[in-house]
mmCIF file of C-alpha atoms in Angstrom:
data_model
loop_
_atom_site.group_PDB
_atom_site.id
_atom_site.type_symbol
_atom_site.label_atom_id
_atom_site.label_comp_id
_atom_site.label_asym_id
_atom_site.label_seq_id
_atom_site.Cartn_x
_atom_site.Cartn_y
_atom_site.Cartn_z
ATOM 1 C CA MET A 15 111.298 -5.672 193.527
ATOM 2 C CA SER A 16 111.111 -9.257 192.318
ATOM 3 C CA ALA A 17 112.140 -10.167 188.799
ATOM 4 C CA ILE A 18 109.501 -10.462 186.115
ATOM 5 C CA SER A 19 108.574 -14.077 185.449
ATOM 6 C CA PRO A 20 109.497 -15.593 182.076
ATOM 7 C CA LYS A 21 105.952 -16.937 181.959
ATOM 8 C CA VAL A 22 103.402 -15.163 179.776
ATOM 9 C CA TYR A 23 99.789 -15.341 180.924
ATOM 10 C CA VAL A 24 97.420 -15.310 177.958
ATOM 11 C CA ALA A 25 93.734 -14.375 177.817
ATOM 12 C CA VAL A 26 91.976 -15.015 174.503
ATOM 13 C CA VAL A 27 88.905 -13.120 173.360
ATOM 14 C CA GLY A 28 87.158 -14.520 170.295
ATOM 15 C CA VAL A 29 87.116 -18.216 169.386
ATOM 16 C CA GLY A 30 85.703 -18.145 165.866
ATOM 17 C CA LEU A 31 87.678 -19.380 162.857
ATOM 18 C CA VAL A 32 90.891 -17.488 163.615
ATOM 19 C CA GLY A 33 90.468 -17.771 167.379
ATOM 20 C CA THR A 34 89.997 -21.522 167.235
ATOM 21 C CA ASP A 35 93.070 -21.994 165.054
ATOM 22 C CA PHE A 36 95.066 -19.721 167.353
ATOM 23 C CA VAL A 37 94.133 -21.627 170.516
ATOM 24 C CA ASN A 38 94.853 -24.952 168.818
ATOM 25 C CA GLN A 39 98.257 -23.728 167.610
ATOM 26 C CA LEU A 40 99.052 -22.321 171.055
ATOM 27 C CA LEU A 41 98.156 -25.577 172.799
ATOM 28 C CA SER A 42 100.120 -27.638 170.275
ATOM 29 C CA ILE A 43 103.440 -26.132 171.418
ATOM 30 C CA PRO A 44 105.317 -28.788 173.438
ATOM 31 C CA PRO A 45 105.136 -27.964 177.164
ATOM 32 C CA HIS A 46 108.927 -27.805 177.537
ATOM 33 C CA ALA A 47 109.077 -25.190 174.754
ATOM 34 C CA SER A 48 106.106 -23.064 175.778
ATOM 35 C CA PRO A 49 106.313 -20.156 178.231
ATOM 36 C CA PHE A 50 102.612 -19.463 177.677
ATOM 37 C CA HIS A 51 99.903 -20.056 180.263
ATOM 38 C CA LEU A 52 96.426 -19.937 178.748
ATOM 39 C CA ILE A 53 94.279 -18.723 181.619
ATOM 40 C CA SER A 54 91.159 -17.317 179.987
ATOM 41 C CA LEU A 55 88.876 -17.883 176.999
ATOM 42 C CA THR A 56 85.996 -15.611 176.066
ATOM 43 C CA SER A 57 83.372 -16.115 173.368
ATOM 44 C CA SER A 58 80.415 -13.885 172.616
ATOM 45 C CA THR A 59 78.328 -15.673 175.259
ATOM 46 C CA ARG A 60 80.680 -17.363 177.753
ATOM 47 C CA THR A 61 83.985 -16.923 179.516
ATOM 48 C CA ILE A 62 86.345 -18.926 181.704
ATOM 49 C CA PHE A 63 89.226 -17.644 183.839
ATOM 50 C CA ASP A 64 91.610 -19.620 186.020
ATOM 51 C CA ALA A 65 95.096 -18.247 186.581
ATOM 52 C CA ALA A 66 95.965 -21.013 189.040
ATOM 53 C CA ASN A 67 95.135 -23.825 186.625
ATOM 54 C CA PRO A 68 96.010 -22.825 183.039
ATOM 55 C CA ILE A 69 94.580 -24.854 180.172
ATOM 56 C CA ALA A 70 97.225 -27.466 179.458
ATOM 57 C CA PRO A 71 98.587 -28.375 176.004
ATOM 58 C CA GLY A 72 96.481 -31.053 174.378
ATOM 59 C CA THR A 73 93.400 -30.158 176.406
ATOM 60 C CA SER A 74 90.014 -30.319 174.697
ATOM 61 C CA TRP A 75 89.176 -26.707 175.448
ATOM 62 C CA LYS A 76 85.858 -26.258 173.655
ATOM 63 C CA PRO A 77 83.829 -28.316 176.157
ATOM 64 C CA LEU A 78 85.408 -26.312 178.998
ATOM 65 C CA LEU A 79 84.184 -23.060 177.507
ATOM 66 C CA ALA A 80 80.809 -24.463 176.442
ATOM 67 C CA GLY A 81 80.214 -25.729 179.976
ATOM 68 C CA SER A 82 80.857 -22.367 181.626
ATOM 69 C CA SER A 83 77.970 -20.389 183.097
ATOM 70 C CA GLN A 84 80.012 -17.182 183.356
ATOM 71 C CA ARG A 85 79.037 -14.351 181.021
ATOM 72 C CA PRO A 86 81.685 -12.144 179.389
ATOM 73 C CA ASP A 87 82.569 -9.127 181.526
ATOM 74 C CA PHE A 88 85.560 -7.138 180.298
ATOM 75 C CA LYS A 89 85.720 -4.982 183.417
ATOM 76 C CA VAL A 90 86.128 -8.067 185.579
ATOM 77 C CA LEU A 91 88.583 -9.639 183.116
ATOM 78 C CA THR A 92 90.689 -6.481 183.121
ATOM 79 C CA GLU A 93 90.788 -6.486 186.927
ATOM 80 C CA HIS A 94 91.872 -10.136 187.012
ATOM 81 C CA LEU A 95 94.629 -9.566 184.469
ATOM 82 C CA ALA A 96 95.775 -6.340 186.136
ATOM 83 C CA SER A 97 96.191 -8.189 189.430
ATOM 84 C CA LEU A 98 98.684 -10.505 187.720
ATOM 85 C CA VAL A 99 100.566 -7.516 186.297
ATOM 86 C CA ALA A 100 100.769 -6.172 189.853
ATOM 87 C CA GLN A 101 102.572 -9.410 190.757
ATOM 88 C CA ASN A 102 105.209 -8.677 188.058
ATOM 89 C CA GLN A 103 103.766 -11.201 185.650
ATOM 90 C CA LYS A 104 103.726 -10.764 181.882
ATOM 91 C CA VAL A 105 100.113 -10.647 180.759
ATOM 92 C CA THR A 106 98.678 -10.494 177.257
ATOM 93 C CA LEU A 107 95.191 -10.194 175.881
ATOM 94 C CA VAL A 108 94.711 -11.674 172.405
ATOM 95 C CA ASP A 109 91.711 -10.229 170.585
ATOM 96 C CA ASN A 110 90.651 -12.498 167.721
ATOM 97 C CA THR A 111 87.352 -10.711 167.152
ATOM 98 C CA SER A 112 86.462 -8.046 164.604
ATOM 99 C CA SER A 113 84.619 -6.102 167.281
ATOM 100 C CA ASP A 114 84.697 -2.311 167.527
ATOM 101 C CA ASP A 115 83.704 -2.582 171.196
ATOM 102 C CA VAL A 116 86.679 -4.770 172.120
ATOM 103 C CA ALA A 117 89.032 -2.594 170.049
ATOM 104 C CA ALA A 118 87.883 0.468 171.997
ATOM 105 C CA LEU A 119 89.142 -1.188 175.202
ATOM 106 C CA TYR A 120 92.764 -1.489 174.056
ATOM 107 C CA PRO A 121 93.910 1.724 175.809
ATOM 108 C CA SER A 122 92.431 0.556 179.122
ATOM 109 C CA PHE A 123 94.165 -2.827 178.814
ATOM 110 C CA LEU A 124 97.482 -1.210 177.942
ATOM 111 C CA GLU A 125 97.241 1.384 180.708
ATOM 112 C CA LYS A 126 97.126 -1.455 183.220
ATOM 113 C CA GLY A 127 100.215 -3.104 181.758
ATOM 114 C CA ILE A 128 98.361 -5.728 179.719
ATOM 115 C CA SER A 129 99.881 -6.224 176.272
ATOM 116 C CA VAL A 130 97.475 -6.531 173.344
ATOM 117 C CA ILE A 131 97.874 -8.735 170.268
ATOM 118 C CA THR A 132 95.285 -8.813 167.518
ATOM 119 C CA PRO A 133 94.420 -9.386 163.858
ATOM 120 C CA ASN A 134 91.502 -6.961 164.359
ATOM 121 C CA LYS A 135 91.999 -3.956 162.063
ATOM 122 C CA LYS A 136 89.375 -1.767 163.730
ATOM 123 C CA ALA A 137 91.516 0.009 166.354
ATOM 124 C CA TYR A 138 94.444 0.654 164.027
ATOM 125 C CA SER A 139 92.455 1.894 161.046
ATOM 126 C CA GLY A 140 89.519 3.554 162.769
ATOM 127 C CA ASP A 141 89.329 6.896 164.519
ATOM 128 C CA LEU A 142 92.735 8.537 164.868
ATOM 129 C CA SER A 143 92.064 9.535 168.470
ATOM 130 C CA LEU A 144 91.740 5.856 169.474
ATOM 131 C CA TYR A 145 95.000 4.998 167.727
ATOM 132 C CA LYS A 146 96.812 7.835 169.517
ATOM 133 C CA SER A 147 95.319 6.690 172.837
ATOM 134 C CA ILE A 148 96.791 3.241 172.179
ATOM 135 C CA LEU A 149 100.214 4.748 171.498
ATOM 136 C CA ARG A 150 100.100 6.862 174.676
ATOM 137 C CA ALA A 151 98.927 4.002 176.886
ATOM 138 C CA SER A 152 101.648 1.693 175.562
ATOM 139 C CA GLU A 153 104.352 4.317 176.042
ATOM 140 C CA THR A 154 103.199 5.073 179.586
ATOM 141 C CA SER A 155 102.894 1.506 180.876
ATOM 142 C CA GLY A 156 105.478 -0.294 178.742
ATOM 143 C CA ALA A 157 102.883 -2.852 177.649
ATOM 144 C CA ARG A 158 103.104 -3.634 173.943
ATOM 145 C CA PHE A 159 100.558 -3.721 171.157
ATOM 146 C CA LEU A 160 101.323 -6.030 168.246
ATOM 147 C CA ASN A 161 99.253 -6.338 165.103
ATOM 148 C CA GLU A 162 101.197 -8.260 162.446
ATOM 149 C CA SER A 163 98.099 -10.079 161.216
ATOM 150 C CA THR A 164 96.133 -6.905 160.501
ATOM 151 C CA VAL A 165 97.881 -6.703 157.105
ATOM 152 C CA GLY A 166 98.687 -9.780 155.047
ATOM 153 C CA ALA A 167 97.590 -12.342 157.663
ATOM 154 C CA GLY A 168 100.778 -14.218 158.627
ATOM 155 C CA LEU A 169 103.020 -12.464 156.093
ATOM 156 C CA PRO A 170 105.792 -10.327 157.658
ATOM 157 C CA VAL A 171 104.443 -7.016 156.393
ATOM 158 C CA ILE A 172 104.057 -4.919 159.560
ATOM 159 C CA SER A 173 107.280 -6.230 161.116
ATOM 160 C CA THR A 174 109.220 -5.554 157.901
ATOM 161 C CA LEU A 175 107.921 -1.999 157.749
ATOM 162 C CA LYS A 176 108.675 -1.371 161.429
ATOM 163 C CA GLU A 177 112.246 -2.606 160.994
ATOM 164 C CA LEU A 178 112.788 -0.478 157.895
ATOM 165 C CA VAL A 179 111.621 2.617 159.776
ATOM 166 C CA ALA A 180 113.409 1.756 163.039
ATOM 167 C CA THR A 181 116.756 1.225 161.295
ATOM 168 C CA GLY A 182 116.585 4.584 159.568
ATOM 169 C CA ASP A 183 115.632 3.572 156.047
ATOM 170 C CA LYS A 184 113.419 6.081 154.242
ATOM 171 C CA VAL A 185 110.264 4.551 152.831
ATOM 172 C CA VAL A 186 109.456 6.154 149.494
ATOM 173 C CA ARG A 187 106.464 4.114 148.401
ATOM 174 C CA ILE A 188 104.558 0.979 149.338
ATOM 175 C CA GLU A 189 102.316 -0.621 146.746
ATOM 176 C CA GLY A 190 100.634 -3.973 146.699
ATOM 177 C CA VAL A 191 97.730 -6.291 146.176
ATOM 178 C CA PHE A 192 96.471 -6.340 149.752
ATOM 179 C CA SER A 193 93.152 -8.118 149.325
ATOM 180 C CA GLY A 194 93.077 -11.869 148.796
ATOM 181 C CA THR A 195 89.574 -11.489 147.384
ATOM 182 C CA MET A 196 90.568 -8.817 144.857
ATOM 183 C CA SER A 197 93.708 -10.790 144.036
ATOM 184 C CA TYR A 198 91.703 -13.871 143.103
ATOM 185 C CA ILE A 199 89.115 -11.920 141.124
ATOM 186 C CA PHE A 200 91.599 -10.072 138.926
ATOM 187 C CA ASN A 201 94.048 -12.955 138.573
ATOM 188 C CA GLU A 202 91.133 -14.830 136.995
ATOM 189 C CA PHE A 203 89.517 -11.945 135.135
ATOM 190 C CA SER A 204 92.505 -10.090 133.673
ATOM 191 C CA THR A 205 95.374 -12.225 132.338
ATOM 192 C CA GLY A 206 96.597 -9.964 129.556
ATOM 193 C CA ARG A 207 94.176 -11.364 126.983
ATOM 194 C CA PRO A 208 91.445 -9.082 125.639
ATOM 195 C CA ASP A 209 88.753 -11.622 126.516
ATOM 196 C CA GLY A 210 88.003 -14.191 129.192
ATOM 197 C CA PRO A 211 85.399 -14.996 131.817
ATOM 198 C CA SER A 212 82.877 -12.312 132.691
ATOM 199 C CA PHE A 213 83.482 -10.190 135.772
ATOM 200 C CA SER A 214 80.206 -11.264 137.351
ATOM 201 C CA SER A 215 80.985 -14.964 136.884
ATOM 202 C CA VAL A 216 84.391 -14.585 138.516
ATOM 203 C CA VAL A 217 82.877 -12.748 141.492
ATOM 204 C CA SER A 218 80.164 -15.395 141.773
ATOM 205 C CA ILE A 219 82.716 -18.236 141.788
ATOM 206 C CA ALA A 220 84.847 -16.354 144.331
ATOM 207 C CA ARG A 221 81.799 -16.104 146.561
ATOM 208 C CA GLU A 222 81.051 -19.826 146.196
ATOM 209 C CA LYS A 223 84.650 -20.637 147.173
ATOM 210 C CA GLY A 224 84.405 -18.464 150.270
ATOM 211 C CA TYR A 225 86.885 -15.857 149.045
ATOM 212 C CA THR A 226 84.387 -13.010 149.346
ATOM 213 C CA GLU A 227 82.190 -11.863 152.176
ATOM 214 C CA PRO A 228 78.591 -13.185 151.993
ATOM 215 C CA HIS A 229 77.782 -9.816 150.422
ATOM 216 C CA PRO A 230 80.484 -9.252 147.752
ATOM 217 C CA ALA A 231 79.981 -5.502 147.920
ATOM 218 C CA ASP A 232 81.816 -5.617 151.261
ATOM 219 C CA ASP A 233 84.940 -6.585 149.288
ATOM 220 C CA LEU A 234 84.346 -4.640 146.082
ATOM 221 C CA ASN A 235 83.996 -1.334 147.955
ATOM 222 C CA GLY A 236 87.749 -1.427 148.681
ATOM 223 C CA PHE A 237 87.329 -0.662 152.376
ATOM 224 C CA ASP A 238 89.396 -3.664 153.486
ATOM 225 C CA VAL A 239 92.338 -2.377 151.440
ATOM 226 C CA ALA A 240 91.796 1.144 152.748
ATOM 227 C CA ARG A 241 91.996 -0.124 156.335
ATOM 228 C CA LYS A 242 95.293 -1.892 155.633
ATOM 229 C CA LEU A 243 96.741 1.211 153.957
ATOM 230 C CA THR A 244 95.718 3.294 156.968
ATOM 231 C CA ILE A 245 97.591 0.906 159.267
ATOM 232 C CA LEU A 246 100.741 1.060 157.125
ATOM 233 C CA SER A 247 100.575 4.834 156.752
ATOM 234 C CA ARG A 248 100.197 5.343 160.506
ATOM 235 C CA THR A 249 103.015 2.895 161.207
ATOM 236 C CA ILE A 250 105.272 5.239 159.243
ATOM 237 C CA SER A 251 103.945 8.689 160.102
ATOM 238 C CA LEU A 252 103.402 8.121 163.852
ATOM 239 C CA SER A 253 106.599 6.162 164.489
ATOM 240 C CA PRO A 254 108.992 7.791 166.985
ATOM 241 C CA GLN A 255 111.727 7.443 164.349
ATOM 242 C CA THR A 256 109.784 9.540 161.825
ATOM 243 C CA THR A 257 110.661 13.206 162.260
ATOM 244 C CA SER A 258 108.739 14.521 159.257
ATOM 245 C CA THR A 259 106.499 13.109 156.550
ATOM 246 C CA SER A 260 104.347 14.274 153.663
ATOM 247 C CA LEU A 261 101.736 11.630 154.405
ATOM 248 C CA PRO A 262 98.279 12.944 155.255
ATOM 249 C CA SER A 263 97.016 12.577 158.812
ATOM 250 C CA LEU A 264 94.322 9.965 158.165
ATOM 251 C CA GLN A 265 91.424 10.497 160.560
ATOM 252 C CA SER A 266 90.200 6.997 159.686
ATOM 253 C CA PHE A 267 90.285 4.537 156.794
ATOM 254 C CA ALA A 268 87.481 6.596 155.232
ATOM 255 C CA SER A 269 90.095 9.308 154.565
ATOM 256 C CA VAL A 270 91.892 7.047 152.061
ATOM 257 C CA GLN A 271 91.218 7.864 148.402
ATOM 258 C CA THR A 272 89.326 4.680 147.552
ATOM 259 C CA THR A 273 87.784 3.832 144.192
ATOM 260 C CA SER A 274 84.944 1.389 144.710
ATOM 261 C CA LEU A 275 84.179 -1.268 142.101
ATOM 262 C CA ILE A 276 80.501 -1.332 143.010
ATOM 263 C CA PRO A 277 78.425 -0.014 140.096
ATOM 264 C CA ALA A 278 76.467 3.057 141.205
ATOM 265 C CA ALA A 279 73.147 1.358 140.440
ATOM 266 C CA LEU A 280 74.013 -1.468 142.830
ATOM 267 C CA GLU A 281 74.958 0.711 145.799
ATOM 268 C CA GLY A 282 72.788 -0.195 148.757
ATOM 269 C CA ILE A 283 71.562 -3.540 147.411
ATOM 270 C CA PRO A 284 70.568 -5.255 150.688
ATOM 271 C CA THR A 285 71.498 -8.875 149.996
ATOM 272 C CA GLY A 286 74.448 -10.662 148.450
ATOM 273 C CA ASP A 287 72.149 -12.857 146.358
ATOM 274 C CA GLU A 288 70.435 -9.881 144.749
ATOM 275 C CA PHE A 289 73.782 -8.185 144.170
ATOM 276 C CA ILE A 290 75.139 -11.273 142.370
ATOM 277 C CA SER A 291 71.975 -11.609 140.278
ATOM 278 C CA ARG A 292 72.257 -8.024 139.003
ATOM 279 C CA LEU A 293 76.025 -7.801 138.564
ATOM 280 C CA PRO A 294 75.939 -9.290 134.998
ATOM 281 C CA GLU A 295 74.229 -6.074 133.842
ATOM 282 C CA PHE A 296 77.595 -4.369 134.201
ATOM 283 C CA ASP A 297 79.829 -6.981 132.570
ATOM 284 C CA PRO A 298 80.255 -4.888 129.382
ATOM 285 C CA HIS A 299 81.853 -2.104 131.448
ATOM 286 C CA PHE A 300 84.439 -4.448 132.952
ATOM 287 C CA ASP A 301 84.967 -6.192 129.592
ATOM 288 C CA GLN A 302 85.857 -2.839 128.063
ATOM 289 C CA MET A 303 88.389 -2.057 130.801
ATOM 290 C CA ARG A 304 90.008 -5.475 130.306
ATOM 291 C CA ALA A 305 90.211 -5.012 126.549
ATOM 292 C CA GLU A 306 91.740 -1.555 126.918
ATOM 293 C CA ALA A 307 94.364 -2.858 129.333
ATOM 294 C CA SER A 308 95.169 -5.768 127.000
ATOM 295 C CA ALA A 309 95.638 -3.385 124.064
ATOM 296 C CA GLU A 310 98.329 -1.655 126.114
ATOM 297 C CA GLY A 311 99.982 -4.973 127.029
ATOM 298 C CA LYS A 312 98.735 -4.667 130.602
ATOM 299 C CA VAL A 313 96.552 -6.362 133.202
ATOM 300 C CA LEU A 314 94.120 -4.943 135.750
ATOM 301 C CA ARG A 315 94.912 -5.223 139.451
ATOM 302 C CA PHE A 316 93.207 -3.705 142.491
ATOM 303 C CA VAL A 317 96.100 -2.186 144.415
ATOM 304 C CA GLY A 318 96.802 -0.060 147.429
ATOM 305 C CA VAL A 319 99.484 2.617 147.455
ATOM 306 C CA VAL A 320 101.144 4.524 150.269
ATOM 307 C CA ASP A 321 103.080 7.190 148.391
ATOM 308 C CA VAL A 322 105.232 8.687 151.123
ATOM 309 C CA ALA A 323 107.180 10.975 148.785
ATOM 310 C CA GLY A 324 104.009 12.225 147.103
ATOM 311 C CA GLY A 325 101.951 12.446 150.296
ATOM 312 C CA GLN A 326 99.149 10.264 148.974
ATOM 313 C CA VAL A 327 97.327 7.134 150.159
ATOM 314 C CA LYS A 328 94.964 5.507 147.667
ATOM 315 C CA ALA A 329 93.253 2.264 146.678
ATOM 316 C CA GLY A 330 91.811 1.422 143.292
ATOM 317 C CA LEU A 331 92.048 -0.407 140.000
ATOM 318 C CA GLU A 332 95.335 0.119 138.130
ATOM 319 C CA LYS A 333 96.996 -1.231 134.976
ATOM 320 C CA TYR A 334 100.344 -3.033 135.121
ATOM 321 C CA PRO A 335 102.508 -4.442 132.301
ATOM 322 C CA THR A 336 102.162 -8.183 131.769
ATOM 323 C CA SER A 337 105.843 -8.467 132.796
ATOM 324 C CA HIS A 338 105.256 -6.797 136.177
ATOM 325 C CA PRO A 339 105.357 -8.972 139.351
ATOM 326 C CA PHE A 340 101.708 -8.078 140.008
ATOM 327 C CA ALA A 341 100.928 -9.835 136.706
ATOM 328 C CA THR A 342 103.425 -12.698 136.762
ATOM 329 C CA SER A 343 103.901 -13.654 140.413
ATOM 330 C CA LEU A 344 100.389 -13.859 141.788
ATOM 331 C CA GLY A 345 98.303 -16.998 142.027
ATOM 332 C CA GLY A 346 94.990 -17.698 143.675
ATOM 333 C CA SER A 347 94.350 -15.242 146.483
ATOM 334 C CA ASP A 348 97.984 -14.285 147.134
ATOM 335 C CA ASN A 349 99.008 -10.918 148.508
ATOM 336 C CA ILE A 350 102.102 -9.154 147.217
ATOM 337 C CA ILE A 351 103.580 -6.012 148.748
ATOM 338 C CA MET A 352 106.500 -4.004 147.368
ATOM 339 C CA PHE A 353 108.543 -1.689 149.600
ATOM 340 C CA HIS A 354 110.376 1.027 147.673
ATOM 341 C CA THR A 355 112.909 2.652 150.006
ATOM 342 C CA GLU A 356 116.223 4.488 149.825
ATOM 343 C CA ARG A 357 118.108 1.281 150.592
ATOM 344 C CA TYR A 358 115.912 -0.852 148.334
ATOM 345 C CA GLY A 359 115.998 1.675 145.520
ATOM 346 C CA SER A 360 116.456 -0.041 142.186
ATOM 347 C CA ARG A 361 114.957 -3.371 143.302
ATOM 348 C CA PRO A 362 112.134 -3.133 145.858
ATOM 349 C CA LEU A 363 111.792 -5.461 148.812
ATOM 350 C CA ILE A 364 108.903 -7.822 148.035
ATOM 351 C CA VAL A 365 106.758 -9.809 150.476
ATOM 352 C CA GLN A 366 104.424 -12.343 148.891
ATOM 353 C CA GLY A 367 102.261 -15.287 149.853
ATOM 354 C CA ALA A 368 98.883 -16.312 151.194
ATOM 355 C CA GLY A 369 97.320 -13.189 152.641
ATOM 356 C CA ALA A 370 94.116 -14.717 153.959
ATOM 357 C CA GLY A 371 92.922 -17.784 155.815
ATOM 358 C CA ALA A 372 92.417 -18.718 159.450
ATOM 359 C CA ALA A 373 95.558 -20.853 159.810
ATOM 360 C CA VAL A 374 98.036 -18.279 158.472
ATOM 361 C CA THR A 375 96.300 -15.421 160.289
ATOM 362 C CA ALA A 376 96.480 -17.351 163.574
ATOM 363 C CA MET A 377 100.147 -18.077 162.884
ATOM 364 C CA GLY A 378 100.809 -14.348 162.615
ATOM 365 C CA VAL A 379 99.058 -13.779 165.938
ATOM 366 C CA LEU A 380 101.067 -16.543 167.598
ATOM 367 C CA GLY A 381 104.257 -15.125 166.104
ATOM 368 C CA ASP A 382 103.461 -11.798 167.770
ATOM 369 C CA LEU A 383 102.976 -13.621 171.075
ATOM 370 C CA PHE A 384 106.476 -15.073 170.836
ATOM 371 C CA LYS A 385 107.841 -11.517 170.485
ATOM 372 C CA LEU A 386 106.854 -10.959 174.122
ATOM 373 C CA VAL A 387 109.055 -13.759 175.437
#
């Protein structure tokens, strides 16, 4: 059998904000330093594939894709990539979409020896049966799945956790501010003072700055944090190194105990504009929570917790002393994650930095790609 080539053939699915930054970063690597051969690009409407003539660094790739008449066909793409695997080539599919349909294909890619890299949280926080299918397919074929950017964008959160578990450390508790949107909102709203800007005004400004989804309820429901907690919890509980755990078997992110910040009367409001227009009605409620926290010398933060020792995974609004890192260290839309373990007992391991944005998310994806070299 011939030796496996040091080259890595790369097929990219999704060329939106993150996908565009990823392709640009990939093609900016100097040719002498890059083992990557970009052979395929797929958008929602078009695709190109050419294993014999990879897209070269510095190439203006958007016109190439825009000029293609080929429609996306994942069955055909899988066959093309599998044929390269059969020639002992390293092949990777990078999914930069947020598509459930693409995520559902991960087991079929992996079964055929195609590694999968993605910032898409859907497969790793959705139905447990899909996640287990991914694990089985990877174990059977040897192809790898890497998902650093599913939590904390480019921050080394997943890799840190995997190394802690792989080296035999016992994770006791993970807690953090996992949402850049929630980070910004509460950094502005709750500073330790009993007063300040109204909750609705902070959410409105966050929306104007692009920190929230077009419909802010999609952030305030806490589901994004719940997905990230599901990924972290599964990384611990379903790791081969974990022999026993008190963590619940999360069937999906919906199994996480999540406290939504959406007022009950605003549940189901169809548009973001209407939601923003009615949110001021509930400012007194949030003002009261801020004042109560201030009276205790605390701030409000929306946090996620994976309590391994206590067997609990939850997301919601909590109070922290004004001296706590969640109060003193955060700025803007930063993420901060604390790992409490046996080895990091008295002083937790802390990962902090920008946890959102296309450039840093794409960097995390590219970093995963380098792990295959």
